[in-house]
Amino acid sequence: MRYFVLLLGLLLQLTAFLLFCRGFFPTKVLLTPAEVEQFSTPYPNNYHDPEPQFNKVVLMVVDAMRADFLFSNNSRMSFAHSLLNDGYGVGFTAFSNPPTVTLPRLKGITTGSTPNFIDAVLNIADDDTSSSLGDSDSWIRQMFLENWNINMFGDDTWLKLFPNYFAKSEGTASFYVSDFTIVDNNVTRHLDYELSKEGKSYWDCLILHYLGLDHIGHKGGPNSSNMPQKQEEMDSILERIFKEVVLQDPNSLFIVLGDHGMNDVGNHGGSSTAETSAALMMISQKFKGLGLNNDIKAPIALNDDYNYFSKIDQIDLVPTLTELIGLKVPINNLGAFVPQFLELYSNEEKNNILLKNALQLKVLLDKSHGGVHPFPEMDNTELLEFIKNAKEELSRSSSAYDYPFIYAGIGLFLIETLASYMFFAFHFKDHFHIAFSDVVFFVTYSANFIASSMVEEEHHLWWFFTTVYTAFIILKNLRGEKISWLGILAMLVGLRLLKAWNNSGQKHNMKANMKLSTYLSQLPENIGPNIYASLLIISVLPMGIIVNVFGKPESEMVFWFYLQFERSSAT
């Protein structure tokens, strides 16, 4: 009977989980090539595609480059500022749709679609095929179909997304966050040849993805002492590409952008303004003299709103880039052509560009509405308004949660939880104090996951519970005849030392005085490692004496708490 109840509880949990996932991960409106024909609206007879403005593209992605890292007066990228002020560069604060992690952001940058949170899971997947865009429409695929030669050096996420599209490539691993230097040098070392006269003749699009700045953010935050030097390094690479590509070829386009930003402690993945405000800068000889920055001069005063130059959506890069280089817009694009660049075209071409963008979005709208609707003739202002409204509706529907399924999943979870507590209370009715303390622990621990900030400070719970439970067991053992006071002392010293390894958590991560590692790193080289090793041994020593001090079954629970304590201290 007991096993039947447990099996029933597991089945209820699984059902609740599936219902919740069905509602939390919405189904986006996605087109297949066949459906494009089915839902498309014919172009007017006088429509024609404008001539391409560029035939060579360099895309430089600086991972986690927040807008202020490039545009503010706190930035060390002085050459980039000179390009903005001279008119060669056009700056934007580009909104990165959450989740703000690399894989979904690269999907957005290349396809023009908005990501799902399931993409954040795929961001750390080891299976190279789990996140591939090989069969999806993107400007990478459009380049490949038009026989563009694409070279890529940097984050190997590109190779997972587009495994067969690059003529030449070398990936760098993105998870060695302690590496600030080599990971970027392995990208830059290719530039000597790729920017030479011979090298440039072999590629039409060059993609560079630098990870060092993101790694610095993860290890030390946006105000890390390593950040200025890294910005200067990126600025020097930008200068080199400008002089060796853009100045040599007026038909070349150079794009510098961050895939996302970072918060005040250097992390990303959420929806805060700091995490979603990425830098974007487009550079070309053809921009000079057009006044595309509206007379705004760089650097701009640092501000908490990350309000630098014009604000656009990052996915707007997709229809803008494809139009500038004369390729088809990816069929599932939700972005809008950036209006500033209409200045490169005649009045008739401006209308054709906006019409093309509007009709591409209309295909998605018509599929979502279940039929093709008439499209009246519009001027440029009306087309811009239609594009804006269509984009908002499609973005809203692609991220809209199915609340009935979510509520059903949560409700089933609550029913299963209450039933479990009733079964638990009945099973331990003769040990009420133990049952009650367990219920308090699990309820408190579950509540910890309500908010992301509470998850980041999870270690405080483990410190508290470990200390309280240890004290409870000590008091309980005081009633016995024998008790090892030396063992208890060693246990408490070990717990305190574990807490000292990292007493800051995420919220106070920048306070170096709260970390034992800060003081160890300042010791002389001849004694520092020895003291470090000794403290490490002392930290784990109590795990070996738990059984000797407490015996069973209490030792098992304390041992488990201690493991969680160590995990929290390490992170």
Coordinates of C-alpha atoms in Angstrom, one line a residue:
M1 CA 0.0 0.0 0.0
R2 CA 2.8 2.4 0.9
Y3 CA 4.6 1.9 -2.4
F4 CA 1.3 2.4 -4.3
V5 CA 0.8 5.7 -2.6
L6 CA 4.4 6.8 -3.4
L7 CA 4.0 5.7 -7.0
L8 CA 0.7 7.7 -7.2
G9 CA 2.5 10.7 -5.8
L10 CA 5.2 10.5 -8.4
L11 CA 2.7 10.3 -11.2
L12 CA 0.8 13.3 -9.9
Q13 CA 4.1 15.3 -9.8
L14 CA 5.0 14.3 -13.3
T15 CA 1.6 15.2 -14.6
A16 CA 1.7 18.6 -12.8
F17 CA 5.2 19.3 -14.2
L18 CA 4.1 18.5 -17.8
L19 CA 1.0 20.7 -17.4
F20 CA 3.1 23.6 -16.1
C21 CA 5.7 23.2 -18.9
R22 CA 2.9 23.2 -21.5
G23 CA 1.7 26.6 -20.3
F24 CA 5.1 28.1 -19.4
F25 CA 6.8 27.4 -22.8
P26 CA 4.5 29.0 -25.3
T27 CA 4.2 27.9 -28.9
K28 CA 5.5 30.6 -31.3
V29 CA 4.1 31.3 -34.7
L30 CA 6.6 29.7 -37.0
L31 CA 6.5 29.4 -40.8
T32 CA 7.7 26.7 -43.1
P33 CA 8.8 27.7 -46.7
A34 CA 5.5 26.1 -48.0
E35 CA 3.4 28.2 -45.6
V36 CA 5.1 31.4 -46.8
E37 CA 3.6 30.8 -50.3
Q38 CA 0.2 30.0 -48.7
F39 CA -0.1 33.1 -46.5
S40 CA 1.9 35.7 -48.6
T41 CA 0.5 38.9 -50.0
P42 CA 1.6 39.8 -53.6
Y43 CA 3.8 42.8 -54.1
P44 CA 2.6 45.7 -56.1
N45 CA 3.6 45.8 -59.8
N46 CA 5.9 48.7 -59.3
Y47 CA 7.9 47.1 -56.5
H48 CA 11.6 46.3 -57.0
D49 CA 14.4 45.4 -54.6
P50 CA 16.9 48.2 -54.0
E51 CA 20.5 47.6 -54.9
P52 CA 22.7 46.2 -52.1
Q53 CA 24.7 48.9 -50.2
F54 CA 27.4 46.4 -49.0
N55 CA 29.0 43.2 -50.2
K56 CA 31.4 42.6 -47.3
V57 CA 30.5 42.2 -43.6
V58 CA 32.5 42.0 -40.4
L59 CA 30.5 41.0 -37.3
M60 CA 32.4 41.5 -34.0
V61 CA 30.5 40.1 -31.0
V62 CA 31.9 41.1 -27.6
D63 CA 30.1 38.8 -25.2
A64 CA 28.2 40.6 -22.5
M65 CA 29.2 44.1 -23.8
R66 CA 26.7 46.3 -22.0
A67 CA 25.8 49.6 -23.7
D68 CA 27.8 51.7 -21.2
F69 CA 30.9 49.6 -21.8
L70 CA 31.0 51.1 -25.3
F71 CA 29.2 54.5 -25.1
S72 CA 29.5 56.0 -21.6
N73 CA 32.2 58.2 -20.1
N74 CA 33.2 55.2 -18.0
S75 CA 34.2 53.4 -21.2
R76 CA 37.8 53.0 -22.3
M77 CA 36.9 52.5 -25.9
S78 CA 38.1 55.9 -27.1
F79 CA 38.6 55.0 -30.8
A80 CA 35.0 53.8 -31.0
H81 CA 34.0 57.2 -29.6
S82 CA 35.9 58.9 -32.3
L83 CA 34.2 56.9 -35.0
L84 CA 30.8 57.9 -33.6
N85 CA 31.7 61.5 -33.4
D86 CA 33.2 61.5 -37.0
G87 CA 30.1 60.0 -38.4
Y88 CA 31.6 56.6 -39.5
G89 CA 29.8 54.8 -36.6
V90 CA 26.1 54.7 -35.7
G91 CA 25.4 53.8 -32.1
F92 CA 22.4 52.0 -30.5
T93 CA 21.3 50.6 -27.2
A94 CA 19.9 47.3 -28.4
F95 CA 17.3 45.5 -26.2
S96 CA 18.1 41.8 -25.8
N97 CA 15.0 39.7 -25.2
P98 CA 15.4 37.5 -22.2
P99 CA 16.7 35.0 -21.4
T100 CA 19.9 36.9 -21.8
V101 CA 22.3 34.1 -22.4
T102 CA 24.4 33.5 -25.5
L103 CA 22.6 30.8 -27.4
P104 CA 19.1 32.3 -27.5
R105 CA 20.6 35.7 -28.2
L106 CA 22.6 34.4 -31.2
K107 CA 19.3 32.8 -32.4
G108 CA 17.7 36.2 -32.2
I109 CA 20.5 38.0 -33.9
T110 CA 20.6 35.6 -36.8
T111 CA 16.9 34.7 -37.3
G112 CA 15.1 37.8 -36.0
S113 CA 12.9 35.7 -33.7
T114 CA 12.4 36.0 -30.0
P115 CA 13.7 33.2 -27.8
N116 CA 12.0 30.9 -25.3
F117 CA 13.3 30.1 -21.9
I118 CA 13.9 26.5 -23.1
D119 CA 16.7 28.0 -25.1
A120 CA 18.4 29.0 -21.8
V121 CA 18.5 25.2 -21.0
L122 CA 19.9 24.4 -24.5
N123 CA 22.6 27.1 -23.8
I124 CA 24.4 24.6 -21.5
A125 CA 23.5 21.4 -23.4
D126 CA 26.4 19.2 -24.4
D127 CA 24.6 17.7 -27.4
D128 CA 25.8 19.6 -30.5
T129 CA 22.5 18.9 -32.3
S130 CA 20.2 20.0 -29.5
S131 CA 20.3 23.7 -30.5
S132 CA 21.2 23.6 -34.2
L133 CA 19.7 26.2 -36.6
G134 CA 20.9 24.2 -39.6
D135 CA 17.5 23.9 -41.1
S136 CA 16.1 27.2 -39.9
D137 CA 16.1 30.4 -42.0
S138 CA 18.7 33.0 -40.9
W139 CA 20.9 35.5 -42.6
I140 CA 23.7 33.0 -42.1
R141 CA 21.8 30.5 -44.2
Q142 CA 20.8 33.2 -46.8
M143 CA 24.5 34.1 -47.2
F144 CA 25.4 30.4 -47.6
L145 CA 22.7 29.9 -50.3
E146 CA 24.0 33.0 -52.1
N147 CA 27.5 31.5 -52.1
W148 CA 29.0 33.9 -49.6
N149 CA 32.1 32.6 -47.9
I150 CA 31.7 32.9 -44.1
N151 CA 34.7 32.6 -41.7
M152 CA 34.0 32.4 -38.0
F153 CA 36.5 32.5 -35.0
G154 CA 35.4 32.6 -31.4
D155 CA 32.6 31.1 -29.2
D156 CA 31.9 27.6 -30.4
T157 CA 28.2 28.2 -29.9
W158 CA 28.2 29.4 -33.5
L159 CA 29.5 26.0 -34.6
K160 CA 26.6 24.3 -32.7
L161 CA 24.1 26.6 -34.3
F162 CA 25.5 26.5 -37.8
P163 CA 27.5 23.3 -38.1
N164 CA 27.9 23.3 -41.9
Y165 CA 27.9 26.9 -43.0
F166 CA 31.4 28.2 -42.4
A167 CA 34.2 28.0 -45.0
K168 CA 36.8 28.4 -42.2
S169 CA 36.3 28.3 -38.5
E170 CA 37.8 27.7 -35.1
G171 CA 35.7 27.6 -31.9
T172 CA 36.7 28.6 -28.4
A173 CA 35.1 27.1 -25.3
S174 CA 32.8 29.4 -23.4
F175 CA 32.8 27.8 -20.0
Y176 CA 36.3 28.4 -18.7
V177 CA 35.4 31.6 -17.0
S178 CA 38.7 32.1 -15.3
D179 CA 40.4 32.6 -18.7
F180 CA 40.4 36.3 -19.6
T181 CA 43.3 36.3 -22.1
I182 CA 43.9 33.1 -24.0
V183 CA 40.3 32.7 -25.1
D184 CA 40.5 36.1 -26.9
N185 CA 44.0 35.7 -28.2
N186 CA 42.9 32.5 -29.9
V187 CA 40.5 34.7 -31.9
T188 CA 42.8 37.7 -32.5
R189 CA 45.7 35.5 -33.8
H190 CA 43.7 34.8 -37.0
L191 CA 43.5 38.5 -37.9
D192 CA 47.0 38.7 -39.3
Y193 CA 46.0 36.6 -42.2
E194 CA 42.2 37.3 -42.4
L195 CA 42.8 41.0 -42.7
S196 CA 45.7 40.7 -45.2
K197 CA 45.0 41.4 -48.9
E198 CA 45.1 37.6 -49.7
G199 CA 43.0 36.7 -46.6
K200 CA 40.3 39.2 -47.4
S201 CA 39.9 37.8 -50.9
Y202 CA 38.7 34.4 -49.4
W203 CA 35.8 35.7 -47.3
D204 CA 32.7 37.8 -47.7
C205 CA 31.6 37.7 -44.0
L206 CA 34.0 37.5 -41.1
I207 CA 32.5 36.7 -37.6
L208 CA 34.5 37.2 -34.5
H209 CA 33.1 36.4 -31.1
Y210 CA 35.2 37.4 -28.0
L211 CA 34.4 35.9 -24.6
G212 CA 37.0 37.5 -22.3
L213 CA 34.9 40.5 -21.2
D214 CA 32.0 38.2 -20.2
H215 CA 34.4 36.0 -18.2
I216 CA 35.7 39.1 -16.4
G217 CA 32.1 40.0 -15.5
H218 CA 31.4 36.6 -14.1
K219 CA 34.5 36.5 -12.0
G220 CA 34.7 40.1 -10.8
G221 CA 31.7 42.1 -11.9
P222 CA 31.4 45.1 -14.3
N223 CA 33.7 47.1 -12.1
S224 CA 36.5 44.6 -12.0
S225 CA 40.0 45.9 -12.2
N226 CA 40.5 43.8 -15.4
M227 CA 37.6 45.5 -17.2
P228 CA 39.3 48.7 -18.4
Q229 CA 42.2 46.7 -19.9
K230 CA 39.8 44.4 -21.7
Q231 CA 37.8 47.3 -23.1
E232 CA 41.1 48.9 -24.4
E233 CA 42.0 45.5 -26.0
M234 CA 38.6 45.3 -27.8
D235 CA 38.9 49.0 -28.9
S236 CA 42.3 48.3 -30.4
I237 CA 40.9 45.3 -32.4
L238 CA 38.0 47.5 -33.5
E239 CA 40.5 50.2 -34.7
R240 CA 42.5 47.6 -36.6
I241 CA 39.5 46.2 -38.4
F242 CA 38.3 49.7 -39.3
K243 CA 41.6 50.7 -40.8
E244 CA 42.2 47.4 -42.6
V245 CA 38.7 46.7 -43.9
V246 CA 36.3 49.7 -43.7
L247 CA 38.8 52.4 -44.9
Q248 CA 40.0 50.1 -47.6
D249 CA 36.6 49.2 -49.0
P250 CA 33.6 51.6 -49.0
N251 CA 31.3 48.7 -49.7
S252 CA 32.2 47.0 -46.4
L253 CA 30.0 47.0 -43.3
F254 CA 31.5 46.6 -39.8
I255 CA 29.1 45.6 -36.9
V256 CA 30.2 45.6 -33.3
L257 CA 27.7 44.4 -30.7
G258 CA 27.2 42.7 -27.4
D259 CA 24.9 39.7 -27.3
H260 CA 23.5 40.8 -23.9
G261 CA 24.5 42.9 -20.9
M262 CA 25.3 42.0 -17.3
N263 CA 23.9 42.9 -13.9
D264 CA 25.8 44.6 -11.1
V265 CA 27.6 41.4 -10.0
G266 CA 28.5 40.3 -13.6
N267 CA 25.8 37.7 -14.1
H268 CA 23.2 37.6 -16.9
G269 CA 20.2 35.5 -18.0
G270 CA 17.4 37.6 -16.5
S271 CA 15.4 40.6 -17.6
S272 CA 16.9 43.5 -15.7
T273 CA 17.7 46.7 -17.6
A274 CA 21.4 46.1 -17.2
E275 CA 21.1 42.6 -18.6
T276 CA 19.0 43.5 -21.6
S277 CA 20.8 46.7 -22.6
A278 CA 23.5 45.6 -25.1
A279 CA 25.7 47.8 -27.2
L280 CA 25.3 47.9 -31.0
M281 CA 27.4 50.0 -33.4
M282 CA 27.4 49.9 -37.2
I283 CA 30.4 51.3 -39.0
S284 CA 30.9 52.3 -42.7
Q285 CA 32.3 55.0 -44.9
K286 CA 28.8 55.5 -46.3
F287 CA 27.4 56.7 -43.0
K288 CA 29.8 59.7 -42.8
G289 CA 28.0 63.0 -43.4
L290 CA 24.4 61.6 -43.0
G291 CA 24.1 62.7 -39.3
L292 CA 22.6 59.3 -38.3
N293 CA 23.5 59.9 -34.6
N294 CA 21.3 63.0 -34.4
D295 CA 24.3 65.1 -33.3
I296 CA 24.8 63.2 -30.1
K297 CA 28.5 63.0 -29.1
A298 CA 30.3 60.2 -27.4
P299 CA 31.1 59.5 -24.7
I300 CA 27.7 60.0 -23.0
A301 CA 27.3 60.5 -19.2
L302 CA 26.9 57.2 -17.4
N303 CA 23.3 56.6 -16.4
D304 CA 21.3 53.8 -14.7
D305 CA 18.7 53.7 -17.5
Y306 CA 21.4 52.7 -20.1
N307 CA 20.0 55.4 -22.4
Y308 CA 22.7 55.8 -25.0
F309 CA 21.9 57.0 -28.6
S310 CA 18.8 55.4 -30.1
K311 CA 17.1 52.5 -28.5
I312 CA 16.1 49.6 -30.8
D313 CA 15.4 45.9 -30.4
Q314 CA 18.4 43.7 -31.1
I315 CA 16.4 41.6 -33.5
D316 CA 16.0 44.7 -35.7
L317 CA 19.5 44.0 -36.9
V318 CA 18.2 41.1 -38.9
P319 CA 16.0 42.8 -41.5
T320 CA 18.4 45.8 -41.5
L321 CA 21.4 43.7 -42.3
T322 CA 19.7 41.6 -44.9
E323 CA 18.4 44.6 -46.7
L324 CA 21.7 46.4 -46.7
I325 CA 23.5 43.4 -48.3
G326 CA 20.6 42.5 -50.6
L327 CA 19.5 39.1 -49.1
K328 CA 16.1 37.8 -48.3
V329 CA 14.7 38.5 -44.8
P330 CA 14.5 35.2 -42.7
I331 CA 10.9 34.0 -42.8
N332 CA 10.3 34.0 -39.1
N333 CA 11.9 37.4 -38.5
L334 CA 10.0 39.7 -36.0
G335 CA 12.4 42.7 -36.3
A336 CA 11.9 46.0 -38.0
F337 CA 14.2 47.8 -40.4
V338 CA 16.1 50.5 -38.5
P339 CA 14.7 53.8 -39.8
Q340 CA 18.0 55.7 -39.6
F341 CA 19.5 53.7 -42.5
L342 CA 16.6 54.7 -44.8
E343 CA 18.8 57.8 -45.4
L344 CA 21.0 55.6 -47.7
Y345 CA 18.1 55.2 -50.2
S346 CA 15.9 57.3 -52.5
N347 CA 12.3 58.0 -51.6
E348 CA 11.0 55.2 -53.8
E349 CA 13.5 52.8 -52.4
K350 CA 12.5 53.8 -48.8
N351 CA 8.9 52.8 -49.6
N352 CA 9.9 49.5 -51.1
I353 CA 12.1 48.6 -48.1
L354 CA 9.3 49.3 -45.6
L355 CA 6.8 47.5 -47.8
K356 CA 9.0 44.5 -47.9
N357 CA 9.4 44.5 -44.1
A358 CA 5.7 45.0 -43.6
L359 CA 4.6 42.2 -46.0
Q360 CA 7.1 39.8 -44.4
L361 CA 5.6 40.4 -40.9
K362 CA 2.1 40.2 -42.4
V363 CA 2.7 36.6 -43.5
L364 CA 3.3 35.7 -39.8
L365 CA 0.2 37.7 -38.8
D366 CA -2.0 36.0 -41.3
K367 CA -0.9 32.6 -40.2
S368 CA -1.7 33.4 -36.6
H369 CA -5.1 34.7 -37.7
G370 CA -5.7 31.7 -39.9
G371 CA -6.1 33.4 -43.3
V372 CA -4.8 36.0 -45.7
H373 CA -6.2 39.5 -45.2
P374 CA -6.2 42.5 -47.6
F375 CA -3.3 45.0 -47.4
P376 CA -4.1 48.5 -48.5
E377 CA -1.6 50.9 -50.1
M378 CA 0.3 52.9 -47.5
D379 CA 2.8 55.7 -47.4
N380 CA 6.0 55.5 -45.4
T381 CA 4.5 56.8 -42.1
E382 CA 1.7 54.3 -42.3
L383 CA 4.1 51.5 -43.1
L384 CA 6.2 52.3 -40.1
E385 CA 3.2 52.3 -37.9
F386 CA 2.0 48.9 -39.3
I387 CA 5.5 47.4 -38.8
K388 CA 5.5 48.6 -35.2
N389 CA 2.1 47.2 -34.4
A390 CA 2.7 43.9 -36.2
K391 CA 6.0 43.5 -34.4
E392 CA 4.4 44.2 -31.0
E393 CA 1.5 41.7 -31.6
L394 CA 3.8 38.9 -32.8
S395 CA 6.3 39.4 -30.0
R396 CA 3.5 39.4 -27.5
S397 CA 2.0 36.2 -28.8
S398 CA 5.4 34.4 -29.0
S399 CA 6.0 35.1 -25.3
A400 CA 2.4 34.8 -24.0
Y401 CA 2.0 32.2 -21.3
D402 CA -1.0 29.7 -21.4
Y403 CA -2.2 30.5 -17.9
P404 CA -4.9 27.8 -17.6
F405 CA -2.2 25.1 -18.0
I406 CA 0.1 26.9 -15.6
Y407 CA -2.6 27.2 -13.0
A408 CA -3.6 23.5 -13.5
G409 CA 0.0 22.4 -13.0
I410 CA 0.4 24.5 -9.9
G411 CA -2.9 23.3 -8.5
L412 CA -2.0 19.7 -9.0
F413 CA 1.4 20.3 -7.4
L414 CA -0.4 21.8 -4.3
I415 CA -2.8 18.8 -4.1
E416 CA 0.1 16.4 -4.3
T417 CA 2.1 18.3 -1.8
L418 CA -0.8 18.4 0.7
A419 CA -1.4 14.7 0.2
S420 CA 2.3 14.0 0.8
Y421 CA 2.3 16.0 4.0
M422 CA -0.7 14.1 5.3
F423 CA 0.9 10.8 4.4
F424 CA 4.1 12.0 6.1
A425 CA 2.3 13.1 9.2
F426 CA 0.5 9.8 9.5
H427 CA 3.7 7.8 9.0
F428 CA 5.5 9.8 11.7
K429 CA 2.7 10.3 14.1
D430 CA 4.7 8.9 17.0
H431 CA 7.6 11.3 16.2
F432 CA 5.8 14.6 15.9
H433 CA 8.7 16.9 16.6
I434 CA 10.8 15.3 13.9
A435 CA 8.0 15.4 11.4
F436 CA 7.2 19.0 12.2
S437 CA 10.8 20.1 11.8
D438 CA 11.1 18.3 8.5
V439 CA 7.9 20.0 7.2
V440 CA 9.2 23.5 8.3
F441 CA 12.5 22.8 6.6
F442 CA 11.0 21.8 3.2
V443 CA 8.4 24.5 3.2
T444 CA 11.1 27.2 4.0
Y445 CA 13.4 25.7 1.4
S446 CA 10.7 25.7 -1.3
A447 CA 9.8 29.3 -0.6
N448 CA 13.4 30.2 -1.3
F449 CA 12.8 29.6 -5.0
I450 CA 10.1 32.2 -5.3
A451 CA 12.5 35.0 -6.4
S452 CA 15.8 35.0 -8.3
S453 CA 17.5 37.1 -5.7
M454 CA 16.5 34.5 -3.0
V455 CA 18.0 31.8 -5.2
E456 CA 21.3 33.8 -5.4
E457 CA 21.4 34.0 -1.6
E458 CA 20.4 30.3 -1.1
H459 CA 23.6 29.7 0.9
H460 CA 22.2 31.7 3.9
L461 CA 19.5 29.0 4.3
W462 CA 22.1 26.2 4.3
W463 CA 24.3 28.1 6.8
F464 CA 21.3 28.6 9.1
F465 CA 19.8 25.1 8.8
T466 CA 23.2 23.4 9.2
T467 CA 24.0 25.3 12.4
V468 CA 20.5 24.8 13.9
Y469 CA 20.5 21.1 13.1
T470 CA 24.0 20.7 14.5
A471 CA 22.9 22.5 17.7
F472 CA 19.8 20.3 18.0
I473 CA 21.8 17.1 17.7
I474 CA 24.3 18.3 20.2
L475 CA 21.6 19.1 22.7
K476 CA 20.0 15.8 22.1
N477 CA 23.3 14.0 22.7
L478 CA 24.0 15.9 25.9
R479 CA 21.4 13.6 27.5
G480 CA 23.7 10.6 26.9
E481 CA 26.5 9.4 29.0
K482 CA 29.3 10.0 26.5
I483 CA 29.9 12.9 24.2
S484 CA 33.0 14.0 22.3
W485 CA 33.5 17.6 23.0
L486 CA 36.6 17.7 20.9
G487 CA 34.6 16.3 17.9
I488 CA 31.9 18.9 18.5
L489 CA 34.5 21.7 18.6
A490 CA 36.1 20.5 15.4
M491 CA 32.7 20.3 13.7
L492 CA 31.8 23.9 14.7
V493 CA 35.3 25.2 13.6
G494 CA 34.9 23.5 10.3
L495 CA 31.5 25.0 9.7
R496 CA 32.7 28.5 10.5
L497 CA 35.7 28.1 8.2
L498 CA 33.5 26.9 5.4
K499 CA 31.4 30.0 5.8
A500 CA 34.5 32.2 5.7
W501 CA 35.5 30.9 2.3
N502 CA 32.8 33.0 0.7
N503 CA 30.7 35.1 3.1
S504 CA 29.5 37.5 0.5
G505 CA 27.0 35.7 -1.7
Q506 CA 25.9 37.3 -4.9
K507 CA 24.6 40.5 -3.5
H508 CA 27.8 41.5 -1.9
N509 CA 30.1 39.7 -4.3
M510 CA 32.2 42.8 -4.8
K511 CA 33.1 43.1 -1.1
A512 CA 36.5 41.4 -1.1
N513 CA 36.9 41.8 2.6
M514 CA 34.1 39.2 3.1
K515 CA 36.1 36.4 1.4
L516 CA 38.8 34.3 3.0
S517 CA 40.3 33.8 -0.5
T518 CA 41.0 37.6 -0.7
Y519 CA 43.4 37.4 2.2
L520 CA 45.0 34.1 1.1
S521 CA 45.8 35.6 -2.3
Q522 CA 47.8 38.3 -0.6
L523 CA 50.1 35.9 1.2
P524 CA 53.7 35.3 0.0
E525 CA 54.1 32.6 -2.6
N526 CA 56.2 30.4 -0.4
I527 CA 53.6 30.1 2.4
G528 CA 50.3 30.9 0.8
P529 CA 49.7 27.5 -0.9
N530 CA 50.6 25.7 2.3
I531 CA 48.1 27.7 4.4
Y532 CA 45.5 27.3 1.7
A533 CA 45.9 23.5 1.7
S534 CA 45.8 23.3 5.5
L535 CA 42.6 25.3 5.7
L536 CA 41.1 23.2 2.9
I537 CA 41.8 20.0 4.9
I538 CA 40.4 21.5 8.1
S539 CA 37.3 22.4 6.2
V540 CA 36.5 18.9 5.1
L541 CA 37.9 17.2 8.2
P542 CA 34.5 17.4 10.1
M543 CA 32.9 15.3 7.5
G544 CA 35.1 12.4 8.6
I545 CA 34.2 12.8 12.3
I546 CA 30.4 13.3 12.0
V547 CA 29.6 9.6 12.5
N548 CA 32.0 9.4 15.4
V549 CA 30.4 12.3 17.1
F550 CA 26.7 11.8 16.5
G551 CA 26.3 8.1 15.4
K552 CA 23.3 7.0 13.4
P553 CA 20.8 8.0 12.2
E554 CA 21.5 11.7 13.1
S555 CA 24.9 11.6 11.3
E556 CA 23.3 10.9 8.0
M557 CA 21.2 14.1 8.1
V558 CA 24.1 16.2 9.4
F559 CA 26.4 14.8 6.7
W560 CA 23.8 15.8 4.0
F561 CA 23.5 19.3 5.5
Y562 CA 27.2 19.6 5.5
L563 CA 27.5 18.7 1.9
Q564 CA 25.0 21.4 1.0
F565 CA 26.9 23.8 3.2
E566 CA 30.1 23.0 1.3
R567 CA 28.4 23.5 -2.1
S568 CA 27.0 26.8 -1.1
S569 CA 30.3 28.0 0.3
A570 CA 32.0 27.0 -2.9
T571 CA 29.6 29.0 -5.1

